[in-house]
Structures are given as structure tokens and as C-alpha cells.
Amino acid sequence: MDSLSSEAEQYERIGTAVFQSSDDAVRLVAGSIARLIGERRAEGRTAVLGLATGSTPVKLYRELVRLHNDEGLSFANVVTFNLDEYYGLSPHHPESYRYFMQVQVFNHLDIPPENIHVPDGLVPRSEVFGYCQEYERKIVAAGGIDIQILGIGRSGHIGFNEPGSAVDSRTRMVALDRLTRRDAARDFRGEENVPAYAITMGVGTILEAKELVLLAWGESKAAILREAIEGPQIDTVPASFLQRHPNCRCYIDEAAARELTRFRSRWKVGPVDWTPLLIRKAIVSLASDLNKPVLRLRDEDYAENGLATLILETGSAYSLNIRVFNELQHTITGWPGGKPNADDSNRPVPAVPAQKRVLVFGPEPLDAELGMAGTLHRLRRHQHEVTFVYLTSGNLGMPDNEARMAISLLNELSADRPADSQGKSRLAQLTDELEKKAPFDEDSPALRQFKGVIRKAEARASCHVLGLDPSQVLFLDLPFYEKGRYRQFKSTDEDVTAIRQLCQRIQPHQIYLTGSGAEPGSVSGISFRLVVLALKECGLETWMKACQVWLYASGERPWSPHEIDMAVPLSPAELALKLDCLYHHRSQRSQTPFLGTQSGESWQQAENNNRSTAQHYDRLGLAEYEAIESFRRHKESEAV
Ligand code: PGA
């Protein structure tokens, strides 16, 4: 995919390579790191690596560890400097970057300990300035950084250089941006626990590295990447300063690249093959930009907005408008399981069999409800055989306080049951653990299991609202999740097998899943890949050949109508029912008070997304609904 002409990349001010999968990208980057280390070894010199933390580089580090273990790549001549560290966290704190680096990287490689540098989060406040200057001196003394690995935050930060950071800023103490703290809230089990300050290399420090490599995966990074890569150099987007570096390259996946002009508006950057999908995309964009219904677009609108070729090649605005209007119209259906006894030639779902077996996968409790609670309810009401499968228990996302509440409830219940001494001692152990544990201590297996039970209870209550009875709700508790923790998940064949066996047992006519654009290391991203792998294994089975696989939208952003293959409208009453269903996942409400539009609960976001999709259809001149849930067909060629 990286073979597009330079004409297509004309808007990009940083060289950008786009990969179908992050695996391909990290292999390439790890390969160039390995080459550098080898060359330097041959010269008797060290290689100086600038390292980053976060979810993004995890796969790169796994590949480096693999090169070390399987291919004998030695890191004995490597010196490392990390970009940043939370201020106030000790090296042993599970969320400190030092700890992250030990667990993910340093414990597995032969880098001499004295060659490793991570800013110290415990330097006394009065010594921070001198400490930061010393950090810079050490970089210079090591010969400067040869390759600096970078991630990008949704705030546009590199390192912890938040909006407002100057292009010539140096290593220093900084306050973290609100968005950064919110993105870290899950790791810290609540935004209030996220440190407010950090020590970071400056933008100027970073720009002095000989080579910069920016990695980014998943659609949540798409908007900020567009600003960094195509926008002006400006301190509100510190990553845009990377445009100044003569040897900087972005390695990103397709989901992260989707807002770059060459993907968003391909027709603006050179000749294109006008496929039906691209035509739909161009016309929906045109109508949306001009705020006009599709059927009222004129020849001039096309011509004046870079779409003259479309008119030339395919006739007139009139015929194009009608064609796309009809296509959009045909995506709308109140019959997500197919409409029995109806002509289905222009419907997204076939009419037969009238009663379908439907398998819905939710990565964690709440994900599928956010994306498709209304549709689930409809499928159930239309008498389809729905099986709703939660792939993971979600026990890592359960705040201690919710567990305390459940324990208090159980204690009360068991008070008048003196005979149940076993149950009581288990409760006593859990109570004891909850009393003693610090906010970041890992939960014991018993506490994790208990937290999972609470999430399951919430899930069952929410399914009850949708009319699903307990026999239709399954919890797969995939091992990758139960054995892992955030950023350290490792899936195996065992996970794929569990999903495959379930599919083979149910032999569904329809499958619903999510996560195709998610960050690949996230629960949603991993779950998506596992289901797709399992379905591949079923590929030759008769039921699979006839099975429609649908992707539902995550809470991340509303989909544009051009991306939607099936739009299921919700009435006001159905939207209210959906919200009722979502509220039952009470442990997942945000732990911080509502603060402006950037914050808010996930259910609020889902409601906004569903409403805004309906409004978008309305603005394009289609019917005006209260809300719409969005789906698109999964294509087998999509990356896993
Ligand atoms: P992430 O963070 O990899 O966890 O998304 C990137 C960054 O903030 O630099």
C-alpha cells in the first residue's frame, strides 16, 4: 500500500508509509534498528536509541525481543534514552514508564544497565531543572540519538510535549493536557489518579535526533495525524514540528491514515478509478461540505469542487445524484435480520431464512450495547435466534469501589446465614484485600474473578432490558484477557479455538463484531483479530459461505453515510430503551465529573453518534429519524 505516487502524497509534509497491518510496519522499523546496531557493532561503536512508551511501541518492542531471542541480535552496544516519565511515580510503580520499559523491553534484552536512561520521576522539585540539563548532556555525551521512536497522543503531543510546547523546548517538567490525562485514566483506574506533571525531552531535543520514526495505529489517531502531517507547523499541535526534520518518517496503519487527503479525498490528489464506493464517498462529501441534499447538487457544484472528471466520465449530476441517493436509501432498514416475504433485491439482508441464527460478539461488556443495543432489541423482537457473546469478562475495568459495594451487599445477605462459613471466609479475604490494597496494586485472581462476576451481573441486567433471556447470553472469558493486563495481552490459538468452536456450534446466518479500526493492542482490536482468524478457519464450511459478517460502529466516532452498508433507524422509544440498557453498566460510568464537551459518558457519546448519523442522513435529503445505528459489511480482504 506504500506504493502510491508522490502526487497522491502532495499534501503530506512528513514522509508517511501506510501499512495494512501494524505488524508489517514494526517489522520494517525493527529491521532498520537491527541494521544500525549491526553496523555500529562492526565499527566498534554504540547505537543510541530514543525510546517511547504507551500502547503504540509495544509491538515494536516485541519484535526487537524476538530478534534478540530467535535471531541472536545483541543489544550489548546499545545506549537508550527514554522520552519521558510521569512526575511523582517511582520506578516500581506499575504505571511508571520505567516499569513499563523494564517489563516490556529491558528485562528481555542484553542492554548494559548503565546504558539505560529513563527520566527519574522522583527527582526533588528543586533539582528538576539541573536534572533535565544533565539528561540533555548525557544524550550529547553519548553522541546524540541515532533513531528516536515516537508515538503521538490525541492532543498532538510527542513525548509529553503538550499543546503550547515551543519548537525549541528542551527537557523539562510539564503539566499534562486534559485529553492526555483522560486517555491515561483507564490505566490509572480513574483520571484523578493520573499524575498532573511529567518530565519530558523537549521538542527541540527530539528534533536533534538523527532519525525520527513516528508510529501510530488505529482510527483514534487519524484526526490528529492529519493535523500533524498535513497541517501548518503550530505549537497547538507539537507533532507538526516534526515537519522540520529532514529525516522523519511516519509508519502508520490504514485506520490511522484514513483522514489523510490521499485516503479521505483521493480524487483531490490525482486521477482515480471511479468505483461505486468512491463515487458514493465523493458525492456524500460534496453534499456534506456544501450542506445540500444529494438530489439538489448541480453540475456546477461538481465542477467547482474538483469533481469535474466524475461528471465527464459518468454523465450528469442528475444521474449521479439519483444513483447515490438510491444507494443511500437502500442502506436504511428497520429489518436487520431481513424482511420476511419481501423483495430483498435492494435490501442489505436477505429475506430467507425468515428466522436467522444471529451471533453478536462484544469484546468487553458494554461495547456491543453501545454500538447496536437498538438493533439487538429489534433482532430479538423479530424472533431471530440471537446469541450474545461477551468475549472477555472486563474485570480489569472494574473500580475497587464497585467491588466494595457488592461485598457489603453480600456481607449483609450472609449475616443471617451462619452455616455458610466457606462463603464467609471468601468474602472476608476479599474485604481484607480491598482494605489493604493501594490503588495500583494488582488484584489477586480471586478479586479479579469477583470483579468479573459483577460485570457479568451488569451485563445480564442490560440484556434483560433488550429482551434477551439468560440462555442467550454467553461469557467466553477468553484466556488472553484473563491471563493478561492492559498493554500486556498475548493471544494464542486457545483464544481462536474457543471462538471457532462457538461459531461451529451455532452456525450463524449473521455475525456482528467490532474493532476493525481499533488500536491493535486494545481489547477491541485483539478481539476483532481473533474473531476474524476464527472465521477464516471456518471458511470452507457451508454455513460460513452463506454467513453475513457485519461490523458495528464503536463509540469512537459516528460513521459517515458513505461508509454505512446498513443503517438501522431507532424510534425515540427505542433510543430510550437503548440508554436504559447502557445505564445498567453502571461501573463503567466515568469516574470524573462532567467537564465540557470533550468529556462525558460513553453512553452519551453513543447517543450523540446515533443521533448525528440520523441527522447526517436527513441533511443528505433522506428521511428524518431520531437516531440510527450503523453497520458495514466486513470484507474478507480486511487486515487482521
Ligand atoms: P499510546 O500513547 O501509544 O498509548 O496511544 C502515545 C503517546 O501518547 O505518545
XYZ file of C-alpha atoms and ligand atoms in Angstrom:
649
model
C 0.000 0.000 0.000
C 3.016 2.217 0.317
C 3.363 2.402 -3.444
C 1.145 5.427 -4.042
C 2.621 8.088 -6.292
C 4.153 11.181 -4.801
C 1.320 13.120 -6.413
C -1.083 11.381 -4.053
C 1.091 12.406 -1.132
C 1.373 16.047 -2.159
C -0.435 17.285 0.954
C 1.828 15.375 3.301
C 4.633 17.375 4.850
C 6.157 14.369 6.592
C 7.017 11.260 4.583
C 4.382 8.705 5.521
C 4.270 4.983 4.903
C 0.864 3.356 5.318
C 0.605 -0.342 6.109
C -2.280 -2.751 6.019
C -1.177 -4.078 9.373
C 0.955 -2.671 12.171
C 2.888 -5.975 12.146
C 4.323 -5.153 8.738
C 5.257 -1.667 9.900
C 7.063 -2.778 13.045
C 8.989 -5.478 11.187
C 10.384 -2.819 8.897
C 11.295 -0.458 11.727
C 12.811 -3.253 13.843
C 14.813 -4.282 10.768
C 16.351 -0.839 10.422
C 17.143 -0.706 14.137
C 18.808 -4.119 13.872
C 20.857 -2.928 10.880
C 22.028 0.150 12.744
C 23.070 -1.927 15.753
C 24.933 -4.372 13.495
C 26.769 -1.632 11.590
C 27.813 0.082 14.779
C 28.994 -3.175 16.283
C 31.163 -3.786 13.228
C 32.684 -0.329 13.758
C 33.130 -0.947 17.484
C 30.666 1.826 18.301
C 27.413 2.134 20.168
C 23.969 2.718 18.672
C 21.885 5.283 20.554
C 18.145 4.645 20.572
C 15.494 7.075 21.736
C 12.576 5.082 23.113
C 8.913 5.770 23.719
C 6.225 4.204 25.886
C 2.441 3.791 25.572
C 0.494 1.187 23.650
C 1.934 2.127 20.282
C 5.502 0.787 20.520
C 4.566 -2.476 22.279
C 4.606 -4.497 19.069
C 7.907 -2.972 18.002
C 9.451 -3.970 21.314
C 8.094 -7.499 20.992
C 9.700 -7.720 17.572
C 13.048 -6.490 18.942
C 12.852 -9.080 21.721
C 12.052 -11.719 19.094
C 15.097 -10.672 17.046
C 17.186 -10.976 20.191
C 15.822 -14.393 21.196
C 15.397 -16.052 17.821
C 17.953 -14.365 15.630
C 20.703 -13.617 18.096
C 20.569 -9.830 17.791
C 22.665 -8.494 20.646
C 21.949 -5.138 22.240
C 25.237 -5.060 24.142
C 26.369 -1.993 22.192
C 23.078 -0.121 22.607
C 22.509 3.022 24.651
C 18.921 4.119 25.274
C 17.204 7.338 26.280
C 13.510 7.367 27.037
C 11.400 10.344 26.116
C 9.526 10.912 29.324
C 8.298 9.852 32.744
C 5.366 10.756 34.979
C 6.484 13.080 37.730
C 5.978 11.611 41.177
C 5.986 7.937 40.199
C 8.701 5.621 41.442
C 10.421 3.203 39.050
C 8.437 0.401 40.707
C 5.042 1.938 40.198
C 3.184 -0.281 37.702
C 2.196 2.739 35.623
C 5.607 4.381 35.614
C 7.340 4.408 32.270
C 10.458 2.982 33.861
C 8.463 -0.039 34.989
C 6.851 -0.342 31.553
C 10.284 -0.352 29.906
C 11.645 -2.949 32.324
C 8.715 -5.300 31.769
C 8.339 -4.818 28.034
C 11.955 -4.342 26.976
C 14.910 -4.139 29.314
C 14.289 -7.396 31.197
C 14.419 -9.270 27.893
C 17.457 -7.722 26.211
C 21.174 -7.542 26.957
C 21.448 -3.762 27.106
C 24.013 -2.985 29.827
C 22.027 -1.400 32.693
C 24.383 1.589 32.814
C 23.456 2.363 29.187
C 19.771 2.760 30.018
C 18.343 6.211 30.708
C 14.758 6.942 31.696
C 13.921 10.284 33.324
C 13.587 9.876 37.078
C 10.088 10.755 38.257
C 11.222 11.202 41.848
C 13.775 13.992 41.455
C 13.018 16.611 44.128
C 11.199 19.591 42.670
C 14.079 21.974 43.373
C 16.508 19.751 41.465
C 14.392 19.136 38.369
C 15.941 21.924 36.296
C 19.501 20.721 36.878
C 18.454 17.114 36.390
C 16.918 17.895 32.994
C 20.035 19.738 31.856
C 22.097 16.751 32.896
C 19.786 14.428 30.898
C 20.484 16.530 27.807
C 24.217 16.473 28.479
C 24.137 12.702 28.677
C 22.435 12.493 25.291
C 25.125 14.696 23.767
C 27.883 12.743 25.506
C 26.514 9.509 24.059
C 26.928 11.024 20.589
C 23.292 12.091 20.130
C 20.310 9.892 19.403
C 20.572 7.872 16.191
C 16.949 6.754 15.911
C 14.180 8.241 18.026
C 10.927 6.248 18.237
C 7.835 8.390 18.763
C 4.139 7.858 19.391
C 1.586 10.613 19.091
C -1.055 11.494 21.663
C -4.528 12.563 20.656
C -3.577 16.002 21.978
C -0.843 16.100 19.326
C 1.918 15.601 21.856
C 5.233 13.924 21.153
C 6.883 12.774 24.325
C 4.870 14.760 26.818
C 5.202 17.976 24.825
C 1.615 19.047 25.067
C -0.071 21.776 23.003
C 1.720 25.034 23.674
C 5.183 23.452 23.671
C 7.714 25.544 21.787
C 9.657 24.168 18.873
C 12.920 24.815 20.706
C 11.788 23.459 24.087
C 14.274 21.317 25.995
C 13.999 18.545 28.559
C 11.827 19.917 31.341
C 8.931 19.422 33.676
C 5.499 19.908 32.102
C 1.819 19.803 33.073
C -0.187 17.132 31.275
C -3.010 18.039 28.938
C -6.581 17.221 29.930
C -7.034 14.864 26.974
C -3.789 13.054 27.776
C -4.893 12.531 31.360
C -8.244 11.241 30.223
C -6.625 8.814 27.803
C -4.465 7.524 30.667
C -7.423 7.270 33.064
C -8.118 3.607 32.308
C -4.542 2.602 33.187
C -4.672 4.606 36.391
C -8.190 3.479 37.258
C -9.614 6.956 37.252
C -8.495 10.296 35.879
C -7.972 11.687 39.356
C -5.117 9.196 39.839
C -3.239 10.269 36.705
C -0.232 12.391 37.621
C -0.609 16.033 36.678
C 3.043 16.549 35.742
C 5.778 14.796 33.840
C 9.380 15.172 32.813
C 9.862 15.076 29.066
C 12.520 15.649 26.450
C 11.675 18.884 24.649
C 10.578 19.286 21.050
C 13.989 20.807 20.362
C 15.702 17.828 21.987
C 13.674 15.404 19.879
C 14.388 17.303 16.661
C 18.128 16.864 17.264
C 17.930 13.095 16.826
C 19.450 11.949 13.534
C 16.375 9.995 12.505
C 12.790 10.176 13.754
C 10.268 7.358 13.446
C 6.681 8.137 14.367
C 4.381 5.158 14.831
C 0.582 5.316 15.075
C -2.188 2.735 14.882
C -5.948 2.873 14.940
C -8.632 5.336 13.971
C -8.418 7.294 17.207
C -5.156 8.775 15.908
C -6.458 9.612 12.423
C -7.611 13.187 13.064
C -4.501 14.351 14.904
C -2.223 12.673 12.332
C -3.866 14.679 9.587
C -3.108 17.862 11.502
C 0.465 16.826 12.248
C 1.236 15.598 8.730
C -0.781 17.963 6.539
C -1.465 20.970 8.749
C 0.649 24.043 9.443
C 3.555 23.882 11.884
C 1.994 25.204 15.009
C 2.541 24.781 18.714
C -1.053 23.723 19.334
C -0.045 20.509 17.520
C 3.527 19.890 18.699
C 3.870 16.842 16.408
C 3.557 19.218 13.432
C 7.082 20.435 14.249
C 8.335 17.094 13.025
C 7.808 18.552 9.540
C 11.065 20.466 10.111
C 13.162 17.362 10.454
C 14.974 16.228 7.311
C 14.858 12.569 8.275
C 11.480 11.915 9.879
C 9.069 9.255 8.698
C 5.634 8.155 9.904
C 4.774 4.467 9.893
C 1.042 4.166 10.346
C -1.729 1.675 9.667
C -4.721 2.183 7.377
C -7.102 3.066 10.186
C -4.764 5.822 11.382
C -4.297 7.081 7.804
C -7.959 7.466 6.983
C -8.064 11.248 7.376
C -5.051 11.945 5.149
C -6.173 13.610 1.940
C -4.997 10.720 -0.210
C -7.477 8.449 1.588
C -10.178 10.878 2.610
C -10.492 12.634 -0.737
C -8.443 10.581 -3.096
C -9.845 12.398 -6.124
C -8.188 15.597 -4.954
C -4.690 14.191 -5.350
C -4.687 12.710 -8.813
C -6.593 10.515 -11.212
C -8.720 7.768 -9.686
C -10.678 4.757 -10.841
C -14.236 5.744 -10.051
C -15.566 2.656 -8.275
C -19.164 2.793 -6.999
C -17.859 3.102 -3.442
C -15.591 6.001 -4.292
C -18.389 7.756 -6.161
C -20.616 7.433 -3.141
C -17.884 8.777 -0.902
C -17.178 11.756 -3.190
C -20.828 12.710 -3.501
C -21.597 12.340 0.192
C -18.554 14.530 0.937
C -19.630 17.074 -1.659
C -23.183 17.259 -0.348
C -21.969 17.405 3.258
C -19.395 20.129 2.528
C -21.962 22.233 0.658
C -24.679 21.359 3.169
C -27.033 20.395 0.329
C -29.264 17.365 -0.119
C -27.820 14.937 -2.660
C -30.677 15.411 -5.113
C -30.080 19.149 -5.268
C -26.426 19.006 -6.308
C -25.833 20.704 -9.652
C -23.281 20.196 -12.389
C -21.523 23.368 -11.207
C -21.250 22.012 -7.660
C -19.344 19.030 -9.012
C -17.205 21.098 -11.357
C -16.287 23.739 -8.798
C -15.271 21.192 -6.185
C -12.757 19.062 -8.015
C -15.261 16.521 -9.322
C -15.424 17.611 -12.971
C -13.905 14.299 -14.039
C -16.736 12.441 -12.393
C -19.286 14.324 -14.464
C -17.210 13.810 -17.608
C -16.780 10.102 -17.049
C -20.183 9.177 -15.787
C -22.679 11.587 -17.327
C -24.531 14.303 -15.467
C -25.099 15.428 -11.920
C -28.697 14.361 -12.331
C -27.958 10.677 -12.895
C -25.175 10.572 -10.311
C -27.381 12.201 -7.700
C -30.173 9.714 -8.215
C -27.824 6.778 -8.221
C -26.189 7.722 -4.930
C -29.474 8.768 -3.348
C -30.901 5.322 -4.097
C -27.819 3.595 -2.770
C -28.102 5.531 0.480
C -31.819 4.859 0.635
C -31.179 1.135 0.290
C -28.873 1.073 3.300
C -31.771 2.002 5.585
C -33.713 -0.896 7.025
C -35.774 -1.498 10.106
C -35.266 -5.226 9.449
C -31.664 -6.008 10.390
C -32.434 -9.733 10.211
C -34.090 -9.401 6.799
C -37.732 -8.685 5.996
C -39.694 -11.917 5.562
C -41.727 -12.283 2.358
C -40.354 -9.028 0.955
C -38.425 -8.370 -2.239
C -34.877 -8.251 -0.922
C -33.064 -7.320 -4.109
C -32.324 -3.860 -2.714
C -32.106 -4.725 0.959
C -28.893 -5.198 2.917
C -30.039 -8.513 4.389
C -31.682 -11.423 2.546
C -35.278 -12.323 3.381
C -34.555 -16.007 3.876
C -34.344 -17.774 6.136
C -37.024 -15.710 7.790
C -35.737 -16.710 11.181
C -31.986 -16.378 11.403
C -29.374 -17.534 13.843
C -27.539 -14.371 14.876
C -24.253 -14.257 16.752
C -23.238 -10.944 18.320
C -19.716 -10.536 19.689
C -18.902 -7.886 22.287
C -15.187 -7.505 23.161
C -15.975 -6.327 26.704
C -19.371 -5.847 28.312
C -20.904 -2.581 27.047
C -19.099 -2.434 23.659
C -21.825 -4.165 21.644
C -24.539 -2.413 23.597
C -23.048 0.975 22.681
C -22.863 0.038 19.027
C -26.057 -1.923 18.497
C -28.375 -2.240 21.503
C -31.321 -0.987 19.456
C -30.583 -3.452 16.673
C -30.163 -6.297 19.155
C -33.549 -5.472 20.548
C -35.076 -5.487 17.073
C -33.469 -8.773 16.131
C -34.880 -10.279 19.280
C -38.317 -8.784 18.659
C -38.308 -10.148 15.111
C -37.918 -13.649 16.570
C -34.376 -14.330 15.413
C -32.302 -16.748 17.454
C -29.872 -14.280 18.967
C -26.784 -15.383 20.890
C -24.907 -12.543 22.515
C -21.338 -13.427 23.396
C -19.116 -11.370 25.644
C -15.590 -12.285 24.641
C -13.945 -11.051 27.817
C -15.146 -10.528 31.351
C -13.973 -6.903 31.509
C -12.796 -7.470 35.070
C -9.784 -5.166 34.605
C -12.160 -2.251 34.142
C -13.971 -2.630 37.448
C -13.183 0.043 40.048
C -12.417 -1.173 43.578
C -15.303 0.852 44.929
C -17.864 -1.116 42.959
C -16.382 -4.321 44.367
C -16.633 -2.853 47.876
C -20.283 -2.141 47.345
C -21.007 -5.657 46.135
C -19.130 -7.118 49.094
C -21.101 -5.050 51.522
C -24.267 -6.366 49.911
C -23.108 -9.965 50.206
C -21.979 -9.471 53.787
C -25.403 -8.210 54.667
C -27.040 -11.135 52.931
C -24.857 -13.754 54.581
C -25.149 -12.237 58.058
C -28.181 -14.330 58.851
C -26.764 -17.495 57.228
C -24.279 -18.717 59.820
C -23.902 -22.084 58.101
C -22.141 -20.679 55.029
C -18.718 -20.455 56.604
C -16.854 -21.082 53.333
C -18.601 -18.253 51.552
C -17.983 -16.008 54.525
C -14.274 -16.665 54.620
C -14.010 -15.898 50.903
C -15.806 -12.650 51.492
C -13.559 -11.885 54.433
C -10.495 -12.452 52.263
C -11.804 -10.132 49.559
C -12.718 -7.485 52.118
C -9.269 -7.748 53.596
C -7.602 -7.395 50.207
C -9.695 -4.376 49.288
C -8.894 -2.708 52.586
C -5.173 -3.230 52.262
C -4.549 -2.676 48.595
C -3.134 0.539 47.208
C -4.968 1.912 44.160
C -2.454 0.434 41.703
C -1.736 -2.925 43.260
C -2.710 -5.751 41.003
C -5.822 -7.642 42.031
C -5.464 -11.210 43.278
C -7.019 -13.829 40.968
C -9.928 -14.119 43.436
C -10.619 -10.371 43.360
C -10.339 -10.246 39.585
C -12.785 -13.082 39.340
C -15.149 -11.348 41.732
C -14.982 -8.153 39.703
C -15.761 -10.169 36.585
C -18.839 -11.553 38.302
C -20.064 -8.025 38.949
C -19.600 -7.045 35.315
C -21.463 -10.156 34.262
C -24.331 -9.224 36.538
C -24.464 -5.771 34.964
C -24.350 -7.332 31.512
C -27.210 -9.695 32.303
C -29.304 -6.836 33.646
C -28.688 -4.816 30.494
C -29.554 -7.811 28.303
C -32.786 -8.221 30.220
C -33.798 -4.742 29.074
C -33.244 -5.879 25.490
C -35.482 -8.881 25.984
C -32.675 -11.440 25.900
C -33.070 -14.266 28.346
C -30.024 -15.587 30.240
C -29.682 -18.631 27.982
C -28.988 -16.294 25.054
C -26.101 -14.578 26.786
C -22.685 -16.258 26.895
C -19.448 -15.269 28.560
C -16.414 -16.680 26.821
C -13.800 -15.273 29.257
C -11.073 -15.536 26.634
C -7.743 -16.582 28.144
C -5.732 -13.730 26.565
C -7.672 -11.321 28.752
C -7.909 -13.380 31.916
C -4.146 -14.009 31.863
C -3.129 -10.505 30.833
C -3.380 -6.882 31.683
C -3.570 -3.727 29.581
C -0.702 -3.477 27.087
C 0.499 -6.935 28.032
C -2.113 -9.100 26.364
C -0.814 -12.035 24.364
C -3.384 -14.023 22.459
C -2.867 -17.648 21.473
C -4.532 -20.377 19.420
C -6.563 -21.199 22.509
C -8.479 -17.928 22.083
C -9.144 -18.546 18.403
C -10.269 -22.104 19.063
C -12.807 -21.039 21.681
C -14.383 -18.621 19.205
C -14.262 -21.057 16.305
C -15.925 -23.825 18.281
C -18.713 -21.486 19.300
C -19.296 -20.417 15.689
C -19.308 -24.023 14.548
C -21.828 -24.921 17.198
C -24.204 -22.083 16.350
C -23.641 -21.948 12.586
C -24.978 -18.406 12.403
C -26.536 -16.690 9.387
C -25.321 -13.346 10.687
C -22.359 -12.349 12.818
C -21.858 -8.915 14.341
C -18.498 -7.708 15.578
C -16.468 -4.523 16.088
C -12.893 -3.327 16.395
C -11.583 -3.245 12.842
C -10.253 0.298 13.264
C -9.233 -0.073 16.897
C -5.704 0.186 18.180
C -4.382 -3.347 17.572
C -3.252 -3.918 21.163
C -6.586 -2.865 22.670
C -9.134 -5.409 23.859
C -11.362 -4.447 20.969
C -8.536 -4.674 18.415
C -7.358 -8.049 19.698
C -10.929 -9.389 19.834
C -11.549 -8.335 16.241
C -8.429 -10.102 15.011
C -9.278 -13.267 16.939
C -12.824 -13.474 15.557
C -11.587 -12.881 12.015
C -8.967 -15.620 12.431
C -11.616 -17.984 13.789
C -13.920 -17.205 10.868
C -11.076 -17.860 8.435
C -10.730 -21.313 9.946
C -14.436 -21.866 9.286
C -14.127 -20.509 5.751
C -14.885 -23.751 3.924
C -17.905 -24.748 5.947
C -21.260 -24.424 4.219
C -22.891 -22.193 6.817
C -19.918 -19.811 6.729
C -20.189 -19.338 2.993
C -23.713 -18.011 3.459
C -22.987 -16.076 6.636
C -23.068 -12.262 6.549
C -20.459 -10.673 8.777
C -21.397 -7.175 9.946
C -19.238 -4.644 11.744
C -20.927 -2.297 14.148
C -19.571 1.161 14.912
C -17.533 1.602 18.077
C -18.194 4.572 20.319
C -15.232 6.383 18.788
C -16.971 8.441 16.087
C -20.158 8.441 14.062
C -19.698 6.876 10.647
C -20.417 8.913 7.564
C -23.274 7.536 5.425
C -20.832 6.628 2.651
C -19.224 4.070 4.976
C -22.513 2.508 6.008
C -23.962 -0.589 4.355
C -26.852 -0.960 6.789
C -28.460 1.857 8.758
C -30.944 0.716 11.371
C -33.202 3.578 12.489
C -34.276 3.816 16.117
C -37.533 5.376 17.190
C -37.472 7.756 20.171
C -38.770 4.905 22.345
C -36.066 2.536 21.117
C -33.358 5.090 21.791
C -34.683 5.481 25.334
C -34.616 1.712 25.738
C -31.055 1.610 24.470
C -29.987 4.184 27.044
C -31.724 2.221 29.768
C -29.775 -0.853 28.685
C -26.488 1.098 28.726
C -27.073 2.556 32.191
C -27.011 -0.930 33.650
C -23.269 -0.995 33.061
C -23.016 1.404 35.955
C -19.449 0.500 36.924
C -18.351 1.911 33.565
C -19.568 5.412 34.151
C -16.700 7.844 34.045
C -15.162 8.437 37.414
C -14.806 12.148 36.912
C -17.406 14.878 36.873
C -18.698 16.018 33.530
C -16.460 18.730 32.168
C -17.388 20.216 28.845
C -17.935 18.508 25.535
C -14.677 16.566 25.448
C -15.646 14.539 28.445
C -18.843 12.716 29.104
C -20.053 9.195 29.478
C -19.667 6.553 26.819
C -23.453 6.202 26.620
C -23.752 9.906 25.979
C -21.250 9.551 23.177
C -23.227 6.617 21.723
C -26.440 8.609 21.831
C -24.738 11.568 20.165
C -23.264 9.330 17.476
C -26.603 7.656 16.735
C -28.381 10.992 16.601
C -25.731 12.594 14.451
C -25.855 9.737 11.930
C -29.610 10.260 11.649
C -29.089 13.986 11.181
C -26.491 13.345 8.511
C -28.911 11.159 6.515
C -31.515 13.869 6.954
C -29.178 16.596 5.676
C -28.440 14.469 2.615
C -32.140 14.562 1.863
C -33.192 11.176 3.202
C -35.836 10.514 5.815
C -35.515 12.201 9.187
C -35.121 9.675 12.002
C -34.496 10.108 15.706
C -31.312 8.032 15.682
C -29.519 5.450 13.542
C -27.178 2.576 14.382
C -24.546 1.959 11.693
C -23.135 -1.229 10.221
C -20.878 -2.162 7.383
C -20.147 -5.477 5.744
C -16.837 -6.975 6.713
C -14.690 -7.675 3.706
C -12.512 -10.721 3.844
C -9.603 -8.772 2.452
C -9.508 -6.513 5.506
C -6.401 -6.729 7.597
C -6.406 -8.662 10.810
P -0.377 5.497 23.102
O 0.283 6.897 23.502
O 0.675 4.757 22.355
O -0.709 4.838 24.395
O -1.545 5.827 22.257
C 1.045 7.566 22.547
C 1.552 8.863 23.131
O 0.869 9.438 23.983
O 2.638 9.307 22.740
